[in-house]
Structure formats: structure tokens, C-alpha cells
Short mmCIF file of N, CA and C in Angstrom, two decimals:
data_model
loop_
_atom_site.label_atom_id
_atom_site.label_comp_id
_atom_site.label_asym_id
_atom_site.label_seq_id
_atom_site.Cartn_x
_atom_site.Cartn_y
_atom_site.Cartn_z
N MET A 1132 0.81 -1.20 0.00
CA MET A 1132 0.00 0.00 0.00
C MET A 1132 0.85 1.27 0.00
N SER A 1133 2.15 1.11 0.03
CA SER A 1133 3.02 2.28 0.12
C SER A 1133 3.41 2.84 -1.24
N GLU A 1134 2.98 2.21 -2.32
CA GLU A 1134 3.32 2.67 -3.67
C GLU A 1134 2.05 2.88 -4.48
N ASP A 1135 2.07 3.84 -5.39
CA ASP A 1135 0.90 4.11 -6.22
C ASP A 1135 0.52 2.92 -7.09
N GLU A 1136 1.47 2.08 -7.42
CA GLU A 1136 1.19 0.89 -8.22
C GLU A 1136 0.23 -0.06 -7.50
N SER A 1137 0.11 0.08 -6.21
CA SER A 1137 -0.79 -0.77 -5.42
C SER A 1137 -2.23 -0.66 -5.92
N THR A 1138 -2.62 0.52 -6.36
CA THR A 1138 -4.00 0.74 -6.82
C THR A 1138 -4.35 -0.19 -7.96
N GLU A 1139 -3.50 -0.27 -8.96
CA GLU A 1139 -3.77 -1.15 -10.11
C GLU A 1139 -3.71 -2.62 -9.70
N CYS A 1140 -2.81 -2.97 -8.82
CA CYS A 1140 -2.74 -4.36 -8.33
C CYS A 1140 -4.04 -4.75 -7.63
N ILE A 1141 -4.55 -3.85 -6.82
CA ILE A 1141 -5.81 -4.11 -6.11
C ILE A 1141 -6.94 -4.28 -7.12
N LYS A 1142 -7.03 -3.37 -8.08
CA LYS A 1142 -8.09 -3.46 -9.10
C LYS A 1142 -8.07 -4.82 -9.80
N LYS A 1143 -6.88 -5.24 -10.21
CA LYS A 1143 -6.76 -6.52 -10.92
C LYS A 1143 -7.15 -7.70 -10.04
N GLN A 1144 -6.71 -7.69 -8.79
CA GLN A 1144 -7.06 -8.77 -7.86
C GLN A 1144 -8.56 -8.83 -7.63
N VAL A 1145 -9.17 -7.69 -7.42
CA VAL A 1145 -10.61 -7.64 -7.18
C VAL A 1145 -11.37 -8.15 -8.41
N GLU A 1146 -11.00 -7.67 -9.59
CA GLU A 1146 -11.66 -8.10 -10.83
C GLU A 1146 -11.54 -9.60 -11.04
N GLU A 1147 -10.42 -10.15 -10.63
CA GLU A 1147 -10.17 -11.58 -10.81
C GLU A 1147 -11.06 -12.44 -9.91
N TYR A 1148 -11.39 -11.93 -8.72
CA TYR A 1148 -12.08 -12.75 -7.73
C TYR A 1148 -13.55 -12.43 -7.48
N THR A 1149 -13.99 -11.22 -7.79
CA THR A 1149 -15.37 -10.87 -7.45
C THR A 1149 -15.89 -9.71 -8.30
N GLU A 1150 -17.19 -9.57 -8.35
CA GLU A 1150 -17.81 -8.45 -9.05
C GLU A 1150 -18.03 -7.26 -8.13
N TYR A 1151 -18.29 -7.54 -6.87
CA TYR A 1151 -18.56 -6.45 -5.93
C TYR A 1151 -17.94 -6.75 -4.57
N ILE A 1152 -17.79 -5.69 -3.81
CA ILE A 1152 -17.27 -5.77 -2.44
C ILE A 1152 -18.21 -4.98 -1.54
N ASP A 1153 -18.61 -5.58 -0.44
CA ASP A 1153 -19.49 -4.90 0.52
C ASP A 1153 -18.73 -4.05 1.52
N LEU A 1154 -17.51 -4.46 1.87
CA LEU A 1154 -16.80 -3.83 2.97
C LEU A 1154 -15.31 -3.77 2.71
N ILE A 1155 -14.75 -2.59 2.89
CA ILE A 1155 -13.30 -2.40 2.85
C ILE A 1155 -12.89 -1.96 4.25
N ILE A 1156 -11.92 -2.66 4.83
CA ILE A 1156 -11.35 -2.23 6.11
C ILE A 1156 -9.89 -1.88 5.86
N ASN A 1157 -9.57 -0.62 6.00
CA ASN A 1157 -8.19 -0.14 5.83
C ASN A 1157 -7.51 -0.17 7.19
N ASN A 1158 -6.57 -1.12 7.32
CA ASN A 1158 -5.97 -1.36 8.63
C ASN A 1158 -4.45 -1.35 8.60
N ALA A 1159 -3.84 -0.91 7.52
CA ALA A 1159 -2.39 -0.85 7.49
C ALA A 1159 -1.92 0.28 8.38
N GLY A 1160 -0.86 0.07 9.10
CA GLY A 1160 -0.38 1.14 9.95
C GLY A 1160 0.97 0.84 10.57
N ILE A 1161 1.72 1.89 10.78
CA ILE A 1161 3.01 1.81 11.46
C ILE A 1161 3.09 3.00 12.41
N THR A 1162 3.97 2.91 13.36
CA THR A 1162 4.13 4.01 14.31
C THR A 1162 5.47 4.70 14.09
N GLY A 1163 5.54 5.91 14.55
CA GLY A 1163 6.80 6.64 14.50
C GLY A 1163 7.53 6.50 15.82
N LYS A 1164 8.69 7.13 15.88
CA LYS A 1164 9.52 7.00 17.09
C LYS A 1164 9.64 8.30 17.87
N GLU A 1165 9.75 9.39 17.17
CA GLU A 1165 10.11 10.65 17.82
C GLU A 1165 8.93 11.31 18.51
N THR A 1166 9.13 11.63 19.79
CA THR A 1166 8.06 12.21 20.60
C THR A 1166 8.28 13.70 20.89
N GLU A 1167 9.36 14.25 20.35
CA GLU A 1167 9.64 15.68 20.53
C GLU A 1167 9.89 16.30 19.16
N ILE A 1168 9.43 17.51 18.96
CA ILE A 1168 9.48 18.16 17.65
C ILE A 1168 10.92 18.34 17.16
N LEU A 1169 11.86 18.63 18.04
CA LEU A 1169 13.23 18.85 17.60
C LEU A 1169 13.90 17.58 17.09
N SER A 1170 13.36 16.43 17.43
CA SER A 1170 13.90 15.16 16.94
C SER A 1170 13.10 14.60 15.76
N THR A 1171 11.92 15.14 15.53
CA THR A 1171 11.06 14.65 14.45
C THR A 1171 11.64 15.07 13.12
N ASN A 1172 11.61 14.14 12.15
CA ASN A 1172 12.16 14.47 10.84
C ASN A 1172 11.12 14.23 9.74
N SER A 1173 11.34 14.89 8.62
CA SER A 1173 10.36 14.81 7.52
C SER A 1173 10.27 13.42 6.93
N GLU A 1174 11.35 12.66 6.98
CA GLU A 1174 11.31 11.29 6.44
C GLU A 1174 10.30 10.43 7.20
N GLU A 1175 10.35 10.48 8.52
CA GLU A 1175 9.39 9.72 9.32
C GLU A 1175 7.96 10.22 9.11
N LEU A 1176 7.79 11.53 9.08
CA LEU A 1176 6.46 12.10 8.85
C LEU A 1176 5.89 11.64 7.51
N MET A 1177 6.69 11.71 6.46
CA MET A 1177 6.23 11.32 5.13
C MET A 1177 5.93 9.83 5.05
N GLU A 1178 6.74 9.02 5.70
CA GLU A 1178 6.51 7.57 5.70
C GLU A 1178 5.16 7.24 6.34
N LEU A 1179 4.87 7.83 7.47
CA LEU A 1179 3.61 7.55 8.14
C LEU A 1179 2.41 8.14 7.40
N PHE A 1180 2.57 9.33 6.84
CA PHE A 1180 1.50 9.90 6.03
C PHE A 1180 1.23 9.02 4.81
N ASN A 1181 2.27 8.52 4.22
CA ASN A 1181 2.13 7.64 3.05
C ASN A 1181 1.32 6.40 3.39
N ILE A 1182 1.59 5.78 4.50
CA ILE A 1182 0.87 4.56 4.88
C ILE A 1182 -0.54 4.86 5.37
N HIS A 1183 -0.67 5.76 6.31
CA HIS A 1183 -1.97 6.00 6.96
C HIS A 1183 -2.97 6.76 6.08
N CYS A 1184 -2.49 7.62 5.21
CA CYS A 1184 -3.41 8.42 4.37
C CYS A 1184 -3.37 7.99 2.91
N LEU A 1185 -2.21 8.04 2.31
CA LEU A 1185 -2.13 7.68 0.90
C LEU A 1185 -2.45 6.21 0.68
N GLY A 1186 -2.11 5.36 1.63
CA GLY A 1186 -2.46 3.94 1.53
C GLY A 1186 -3.97 3.74 1.50
N VAL A 1187 -4.69 4.51 2.30
CA VAL A 1187 -6.16 4.44 2.30
C VAL A 1187 -6.69 4.92 0.95
N ILE A 1188 -6.14 6.01 0.44
CA ILE A 1188 -6.57 6.51 -0.86
C ILE A 1188 -6.35 5.46 -1.94
N ARG A 1189 -5.19 4.82 -1.93
CA ARG A 1189 -4.90 3.78 -2.92
C ARG A 1189 -5.88 2.62 -2.82
N ALA A 1190 -6.17 2.21 -1.59
CA ALA A 1190 -7.11 1.09 -1.39
C ALA A 1190 -8.51 1.45 -1.87
N VAL A 1191 -8.96 2.66 -1.57
CA VAL A 1191 -10.29 3.09 -1.99
C VAL A 1191 -10.35 3.18 -3.52
N LYS A 1192 -9.34 3.76 -4.13
CA LYS A 1192 -9.33 3.87 -5.59
C LYS A 1192 -9.29 2.49 -6.25
N GLY A 1193 -8.56 1.57 -5.64
CA GLY A 1193 -8.44 0.22 -6.20
C GLY A 1193 -9.69 -0.62 -6.06
N THR A 1194 -10.52 -0.31 -5.09
CA THR A 1194 -11.72 -1.11 -4.84
C THR A 1194 -13.01 -0.39 -5.20
N TYR A 1195 -12.92 0.85 -5.61
CA TYR A 1195 -14.12 1.67 -5.80
C TYR A 1195 -15.15 1.05 -6.75
N VAL A 1196 -14.71 0.58 -7.90
CA VAL A 1196 -15.65 0.04 -8.89
C VAL A 1196 -16.45 -1.12 -8.28
N ALA A 1197 -15.76 -2.04 -7.61
CA ALA A 1197 -16.44 -3.18 -6.99
C ALA A 1197 -17.29 -2.74 -5.80
N LEU A 1198 -16.82 -1.78 -5.05
CA LEU A 1198 -17.57 -1.27 -3.90
C LEU A 1198 -18.86 -0.60 -4.36
N ALA A 1199 -18.79 0.16 -5.43
CA ALA A 1199 -19.97 0.87 -5.94
C ALA A 1199 -21.05 -0.09 -6.45
N LYS A 1200 -20.69 -1.33 -6.74
CA LYS A 1200 -21.66 -2.33 -7.21
C LYS A 1200 -22.39 -3.03 -6.07
N SER A 1201 -21.97 -2.79 -4.84
CA SER A 1201 -22.60 -3.43 -3.67
C SER A 1201 -23.92 -2.75 -3.34
N ASP A 1202 -24.82 -3.51 -2.75
CA ASP A 1202 -26.08 -2.94 -2.27
C ASP A 1202 -25.91 -2.16 -0.97
N HIS A 1203 -24.88 -2.50 -0.20
CA HIS A 1203 -24.63 -1.84 1.09
C HIS A 1203 -23.13 -1.62 1.28
N PRO A 1204 -22.51 -0.77 0.47
CA PRO A 1204 -21.05 -0.60 0.54
C PRO A 1204 -20.61 0.20 1.76
N ARG A 1205 -19.46 -0.23 2.31
CA ARG A 1205 -18.92 0.43 3.49
C ARG A 1205 -17.41 0.49 3.41
N ILE A 1206 -16.87 1.57 3.92
CA ILE A 1206 -15.43 1.73 4.09
C ILE A 1206 -15.20 2.01 5.57
N ILE A 1207 -14.31 1.23 6.17
CA ILE A 1207 -13.93 1.46 7.56
C ILE A 1207 -12.43 1.71 7.60
N ASN A 1208 -12.06 2.85 8.14
CA ASN A 1208 -10.66 3.19 8.30
C ASN A 1208 -10.29 3.00 9.77
N VAL A 1209 -9.36 2.09 10.01
CA VAL A 1209 -8.91 1.86 11.38
C VAL A 1209 -7.99 3.02 11.75
N SER A 1210 -8.43 3.80 12.69
CA SER A 1210 -7.73 5.00 13.10
C SER A 1210 -7.15 4.79 14.50
N SER A 1211 -7.07 5.85 15.24
CA SER A 1211 -6.58 5.80 16.61
C SER A 1211 -7.11 7.01 17.36
N ARG A 1212 -7.37 6.81 18.63
CA ARG A 1212 -7.78 7.94 19.47
C ARG A 1212 -6.70 9.02 19.45
N LEU A 1213 -5.47 8.62 19.13
CA LEU A 1213 -4.36 9.58 19.08
C LEU A 1213 -4.51 10.57 17.93
N GLY A 1214 -5.40 10.28 16.99
CA GLY A 1214 -5.67 11.20 15.89
C GLY A 1214 -6.82 12.15 16.18
N SER A 1215 -7.37 12.10 17.37
CA SER A 1215 -8.49 12.96 17.75
C SER A 1215 -7.97 14.33 18.18
N LEU A 1216 -8.33 15.35 17.43
CA LEU A 1216 -7.94 16.71 17.81
C LEU A 1216 -8.60 17.11 19.12
N HIS A 1217 -9.82 16.66 19.33
CA HIS A 1217 -10.53 16.95 20.58
C HIS A 1217 -9.76 16.41 21.78
N LYS A 1218 -9.35 15.16 21.69
CA LYS A 1218 -8.62 14.55 22.81
C LYS A 1218 -7.27 15.25 23.03
N MET A 1219 -6.62 15.60 21.92
CA MET A 1219 -5.33 16.27 22.02
C MET A 1219 -5.50 17.65 22.66
N ALA A 1220 -6.52 18.38 22.22
CA ALA A 1220 -6.77 19.73 22.76
C ALA A 1220 -7.10 19.68 24.25
N ASN A 1221 -7.67 18.58 24.69
CA ASN A 1221 -8.01 18.42 26.10
C ASN A 1221 -6.92 17.72 26.90
N LYS A 1222 -5.75 17.59 26.31
CA LYS A 1222 -4.54 17.07 26.97
C LYS A 1222 -4.76 15.68 27.57
N GLU A 1223 -5.43 14.82 26.80
CA GLU A 1223 -5.67 13.45 27.27
C GLU A 1223 -4.45 12.55 27.08
N PHE A 1224 -3.45 13.04 26.34
CA PHE A 1224 -2.27 12.22 26.08
C PHE A 1224 -1.04 12.91 26.67
N PRO A 1225 -0.32 12.23 27.55
CA PRO A 1225 0.87 12.84 28.16
C PRO A 1225 1.94 13.14 27.11
N GLN A 1226 2.52 14.32 27.22
CA GLN A 1226 3.61 14.70 26.31
C GLN A 1226 4.76 13.71 26.46
N GLY A 1227 5.34 13.35 25.33
CA GLY A 1227 6.49 12.46 25.34
C GLY A 1227 6.15 10.98 25.28
N LYS A 1228 4.89 10.63 25.25
CA LYS A 1228 4.49 9.22 25.24
C LYS A 1228 4.17 8.71 23.83
N PHE A 1229 3.86 9.60 22.89
CA PHE A 1229 3.42 9.18 21.56
C PHE A 1229 4.14 10.00 20.50
N SER A 1230 4.43 9.37 19.36
CA SER A 1230 5.19 10.05 18.32
C SER A 1230 4.37 11.13 17.63
N TYR A 1231 5.08 12.18 17.25
CA TYR A 1231 4.46 13.26 16.48
C TYR A 1231 3.91 12.71 15.17
N SER A 1232 4.72 11.96 14.45
CA SER A 1232 4.33 11.53 13.11
C SER A 1232 3.10 10.63 13.14
N TYR A 1233 2.97 9.76 14.13
CA TYR A 1233 1.80 8.89 14.21
C TYR A 1233 0.54 9.72 14.47
N ARG A 1234 0.62 10.63 15.43
CA ARG A 1234 -0.55 11.45 15.76
C ARG A 1234 -0.97 12.33 14.58
N ILE A 1235 0.00 12.92 13.90
CA ILE A 1235 -0.30 13.76 12.75
C ILE A 1235 -0.91 12.93 11.62
N ALA A 1236 -0.33 11.77 11.34
CA ALA A 1236 -0.84 10.91 10.26
C ALA A 1236 -2.25 10.41 10.56
N LYS A 1237 -2.53 10.06 11.81
CA LYS A 1237 -3.87 9.59 12.16
C LYS A 1237 -4.88 10.73 12.13
N ALA A 1238 -4.48 11.93 12.52
CA ALA A 1238 -5.38 13.08 12.41
C ALA A 1238 -5.70 13.35 10.94
N ALA A 1239 -4.70 13.24 10.08
CA ALA A 1239 -4.93 13.42 8.64
C ALA A 1239 -5.83 12.32 8.10
N GLN A 1240 -5.64 11.09 8.56
CA GLN A 1240 -6.50 9.99 8.13
C GLN A 1240 -7.95 10.24 8.57
N ASN A 1241 -8.14 10.81 9.73
CA ASN A 1241 -9.49 11.14 10.19
C ASN A 1241 -10.13 12.18 9.27
N MET A 1242 -9.36 13.18 8.85
CA MET A 1242 -9.89 14.17 7.90
C MET A 1242 -10.23 13.49 6.58
N LEU A 1243 -9.38 12.58 6.13
CA LEU A 1243 -9.66 11.83 4.90
C LEU A 1243 -10.96 11.05 5.04
N THR A 1244 -11.18 10.45 6.18
CA THR A 1244 -12.43 9.71 6.42
C THR A 1244 -13.64 10.62 6.22
N LEU A 1245 -13.57 11.82 6.78
CA LEU A 1245 -14.68 12.77 6.63
C LEU A 1245 -14.84 13.24 5.18
N CYS A 1246 -13.73 13.46 4.50
CA CYS A 1246 -13.79 13.86 3.09
C CYS A 1246 -14.45 12.76 2.25
N LEU A 1247 -14.04 11.51 2.47
CA LEU A 1247 -14.63 10.39 1.74
C LEU A 1247 -16.12 10.28 2.05
N GLN A 1248 -16.47 10.44 3.31
CA GLN A 1248 -17.88 10.33 3.70
C GLN A 1248 -18.71 11.37 2.97
N GLN A 1249 -18.22 12.60 2.90
CA GLN A 1249 -18.97 13.65 2.21
C GLN A 1249 -19.08 13.37 0.72
N GLU A 1250 -17.99 12.93 0.11
CA GLU A 1250 -18.02 12.65 -1.32
C GLU A 1250 -18.94 11.48 -1.66
N PHE A 1251 -18.92 10.44 -0.85
CA PHE A 1251 -19.64 9.20 -1.17
C PHE A 1251 -21.05 9.12 -0.58
N GLU A 1252 -21.41 10.09 0.25
CA GLU A 1252 -22.71 10.05 0.92
C GLU A 1252 -23.87 9.86 -0.06
N ASN A 1253 -23.88 10.62 -1.14
CA ASN A 1253 -24.97 10.53 -2.11
C ASN A 1253 -24.87 9.30 -3.01
N LYS A 1254 -23.77 8.58 -2.91
CA LYS A 1254 -23.60 7.35 -3.67
C LYS A 1254 -23.93 6.12 -2.83
N GLY A 1255 -24.32 6.36 -1.57
CA GLY A 1255 -24.71 5.26 -0.69
C GLY A 1255 -23.57 4.51 -0.05
N ILE A 1256 -22.36 5.05 -0.15
CA ILE A 1256 -21.19 4.39 0.46
C ILE A 1256 -20.97 5.01 1.83
N ARG A 1257 -21.06 4.19 2.87
CA ARG A 1257 -20.86 4.66 4.24
C ARG A 1257 -19.38 4.58 4.60
N VAL A 1258 -18.88 5.61 5.24
CA VAL A 1258 -17.47 5.67 5.61
C VAL A 1258 -17.38 6.00 7.10
N THR A 1259 -16.61 5.20 7.83
CA THR A 1259 -16.49 5.34 9.28
C THR A 1259 -15.03 5.16 9.70
N ALA A 1260 -14.62 5.90 10.71
CA ALA A 1260 -13.31 5.68 11.35
C ALA A 1260 -13.55 4.89 12.62
N ILE A 1261 -12.66 3.94 12.88
CA ILE A 1261 -12.77 3.12 14.09
C ILE A 1261 -11.44 3.13 14.84
N HIS A 1262 -11.54 3.38 16.13
CA HIS A 1262 -10.40 3.19 17.04
C HIS A 1262 -10.57 1.79 17.62
N PRO A 1263 -9.60 0.89 17.41
CA PRO A 1263 -9.79 -0.50 17.83
C PRO A 1263 -9.74 -0.74 19.33
N GLY A 1264 -9.36 0.26 20.08
CA GLY A 1264 -9.18 0.10 21.52
C GLY A 1264 -7.72 0.27 21.88
N LYS A 1265 -7.44 0.23 23.15
CA LYS A 1265 -6.07 0.40 23.65
C LYS A 1265 -5.41 -0.98 23.64
N LEU A 1266 -4.69 -1.27 22.56
CA LEU A 1266 -4.18 -2.62 22.33
C LEU A 1266 -2.79 -2.84 22.92
N LYS A 1267 -2.60 -4.02 23.47
CA LYS A 1267 -1.31 -4.44 24.01
C LYS A 1267 -0.46 -4.98 22.86
N THR A 1268 0.28 -4.07 22.23
CA THR A 1268 1.17 -4.43 21.13
C THR A 1268 2.52 -3.77 21.36
N ASP A 1269 3.44 -4.02 20.44
CA ASP A 1269 4.75 -3.38 20.53
C ASP A 1269 4.64 -1.86 20.42
N ILE A 1270 3.60 -1.39 19.72
CA ILE A 1270 3.41 0.05 19.57
C ILE A 1270 2.23 0.54 20.41
N GLY A 1271 1.74 -0.31 21.30
CA GLY A 1271 0.56 0.02 22.10
C GLY A 1271 0.82 1.11 23.11
N ALA A 1272 -0.25 1.67 23.60
CA ALA A 1272 -0.19 2.77 24.55
C ALA A 1272 0.16 2.27 25.95
N PHE A 1273 0.60 3.20 26.77
CA PHE A 1273 0.94 2.88 28.16
C PHE A 1273 -0.27 2.38 28.93
N ASP A 1274 -1.47 2.76 28.49
CA ASP A 1274 -2.69 2.36 29.19
C ASP A 1274 -3.44 1.25 28.46
N ALA A 1275 -2.73 0.48 27.65
CA ALA A 1275 -3.36 -0.61 26.88
C ALA A 1275 -4.06 -1.59 27.81
N ASN A 1276 -5.24 -2.05 27.37
CA ASN A 1276 -6.02 -2.94 28.23
C ASN A 1276 -6.65 -4.13 27.50
N MET A 1277 -6.28 -4.35 26.23
CA MET A 1277 -6.83 -5.51 25.53
C MET A 1277 -5.84 -6.03 24.48
N THR A 1278 -5.99 -7.29 24.16
CA THR A 1278 -5.13 -7.90 23.16
C THR A 1278 -5.60 -7.51 21.77
N PRO A 1279 -4.73 -7.63 20.78
CA PRO A 1279 -5.17 -7.37 19.40
C PRO A 1279 -6.34 -8.27 18.99
N ALA A 1280 -6.36 -9.50 19.45
CA ALA A 1280 -7.47 -10.41 19.12
C ALA A 1280 -8.79 -9.89 19.68
N GLU A 1281 -8.74 -9.36 20.90
CA GLU A 1281 -9.96 -8.78 21.49
C GLU A 1281 -10.41 -7.54 20.71
N GLY A 1282 -9.45 -6.72 20.31
CA GLY A 1282 -9.78 -5.54 19.52
C GLY A 1282 -10.39 -5.91 18.18
N ALA A 1283 -9.82 -6.93 17.53
CA ALA A 1283 -10.36 -7.40 16.25
C ALA A 1283 -11.77 -7.95 16.43
N GLN A 1284 -11.99 -8.70 17.49
CA GLN A 1284 -13.33 -9.24 17.75
C GLN A 1284 -14.34 -8.12 17.99
N ASN A 1285 -13.93 -7.08 18.71
CA ASN A 1285 -14.80 -5.92 18.94
C ASN A 1285 -15.19 -5.26 17.62
N ILE A 1286 -14.21 -5.11 16.73
CA ILE A 1286 -14.49 -4.51 15.42
C ILE A 1286 -15.44 -5.40 14.63
N TYR A 1287 -15.16 -6.69 14.61
CA TYR A 1287 -16.02 -7.64 13.89
C TYR A 1287 -17.46 -7.57 14.39
N ASP A 1288 -17.62 -7.64 15.69
CA ASP A 1288 -18.96 -7.58 16.28
C ASP A 1288 -19.65 -6.26 15.95
N TRP A 1289 -18.90 -5.18 16.01
CA TRP A 1289 -19.45 -3.87 15.72
C TRP A 1289 -19.90 -3.78 14.26
N VAL A 1290 -19.07 -4.28 13.35
CA VAL A 1290 -19.43 -4.25 11.92
C VAL A 1290 -20.75 -4.97 11.70
N LEU A 1291 -20.93 -6.12 12.33
CA LEU A 1291 -22.16 -6.89 12.15
C LEU A 1291 -23.38 -6.18 12.73
N ASP A 1292 -23.19 -5.43 13.80
CA ASP A 1292 -24.32 -4.81 14.51
C ASP A 1292 -24.58 -3.35 14.16
N SER A 1293 -23.65 -2.69 13.48
CA SER A 1293 -23.79 -1.24 13.28
C SER A 1293 -24.81 -0.90 12.20
N SER A 1294 -25.27 0.33 12.24
CA SER A 1294 -26.29 0.79 11.30
C SER A 1294 -25.71 1.85 10.38
N GLU A 1295 -26.54 2.33 9.47
CA GLU A 1295 -26.12 3.37 8.54
C GLU A 1295 -25.85 4.69 9.25
N LYS A 1296 -26.32 4.85 10.46
CA LYS A 1296 -26.18 6.11 11.19
C LYS A 1296 -24.74 6.39 11.64
N VAL A 1297 -23.84 5.43 11.47
CA VAL A 1297 -22.47 5.63 11.92
C VAL A 1297 -21.58 6.20 10.83
N SER A 1298 -22.11 6.39 9.63
CA SER A 1298 -21.32 6.99 8.56
C SER A 1298 -20.91 8.40 8.96
N GLY A 1299 -19.64 8.70 8.75
CA GLY A 1299 -19.12 10.00 9.13
C GLY A 1299 -18.80 10.14 10.60
N LYS A 1300 -18.76 9.03 11.32
CA LYS A 1300 -18.49 9.04 12.76
C LYS A 1300 -17.11 8.41 13.04
N PHE A 1301 -16.61 8.69 14.22
CA PHE A 1301 -15.38 8.10 14.74
C PHE A 1301 -15.82 7.28 15.94
N ILE A 1302 -15.66 5.97 15.86
CA ILE A 1302 -16.25 5.04 16.83
C ILE A 1302 -15.17 4.19 17.51
N GLU A 1303 -15.35 3.93 18.79
CA GLU A 1303 -14.60 2.88 19.47
C GLU A 1303 -15.62 1.80 19.82
N PRO A 1304 -15.55 0.65 19.11
CA PRO A 1304 -16.53 -0.41 19.35
C PRO A 1304 -16.57 -0.81 20.83
N GLY A 1305 -17.78 -0.96 21.32
CA GLY A 1305 -17.98 -1.33 22.72
C GLY A 1305 -17.92 -0.15 23.67
N VAL A 1306 -17.49 1.01 23.18
CA VAL A 1306 -17.39 2.20 24.03
C VAL A 1306 -18.32 3.30 23.53
N GLY A 1307 -18.21 3.62 22.24
CA GLY A 1307 -19.08 4.65 21.68
C GLY A 1307 -18.35 5.58 20.74
N GLU A 1308 -18.97 6.72 20.49
CA GLU A 1308 -18.43 7.69 19.55
C GLU A 1308 -17.30 8.49 20.20
N ILE A 1309 -16.27 8.75 19.41
CA ILE A 1309 -15.14 9.58 19.82
C ILE A 1309 -15.28 10.92 19.11
N LYS A 1310 -15.03 12.00 19.80
CA LYS A 1310 -15.06 13.31 19.15
C LYS A 1310 -13.83 13.44 18.27
N TRP A 1311 -14.06 13.99 17.09
CA TRP A 1311 -12.97 14.14 16.12
C TRP A 1311 -11.84 14.98 16.68
#
């Protein structure tokens, strides 16, 4: 997903296997390292923006034709609470605990989610951002409280139970809506 050629590869794979797709879940992601601005570099910022934002754009472009043929098309972008401007403005994250590039890339991905939702709303394609929860991973938060398997199960259950009213929302399954 890190190269523009991915779009054509996705299109070909989709055409080979199916006529339509009901659901796209964009879940590629990496974290940055630098937690202070003086150590943050443009290479790390661009790498994370490429994966978290441009990767989503490539996936959507590659699947759009098949997605548009679905009776109930959905795009879910796996985001992070760390991309919430509301949470950041309210100082919910301790300084020095999370990388600049990850937070910036996830905030940009959240804006992309809203842009896609507005563009596709009249086409019947629902677009939602999901925070999977505070996962115990190598890049997990200091306050992590669930395994990746539990987070995946929460997302799966939420996808099965959610309604059209969640389009354009930022959701943490099992918890509720997150302010952008």
C-alpha cells in the first residue's frame, strides 16, 4: 500500500475474484519513534502519512468500482484515538508518550475519512473511522487494556451490529463515539 502501483494491483485482484465488495477495512499502519518536535524528521512524517493516508486513498481507488456495485457498501478506516484533535486539545495524552508523526498521520486519516464520507454520501457508500481500543502491542499505549485479538473481535462484532447512522463518525466499538 506504500506505492501508487498498489492501486492497479488491487483493481486486478478484485476483478479476478469478485464483481462487488461490501466492505473495505483499511488497517495498514506503522508508528513513529520521535516524541519531541526537535527530533522529528520529515522522512518519518512522510513515511507515516504515506501509509496512513495515501495507503487508504490507494485502497479506496483500487476497490471503488467493486464497492460501488454493492447494495450496502462500506469503508472502515482503522484510526486511533491519538488522531483525535478533541482529545489532544483536552490534553488526554501525556507529552512524550506518543510520536508526532503517528498522531499527525492519524489526524490526517481522520480528515480523509470525513472527506470520503462527504463525497460518497450521495452514492450510498458509508465511511467510518474506528479506534480498535487500547491494544497491548509493541506500539501500544501505556494504558493498553486488551489484546489485538480482542480488539479485532470488537471490530467484527461492531461491523455486524452497526447501522447506517455511523457513517461520518469516529467510533470505538464497545465504548461509543469519539469526538474528532
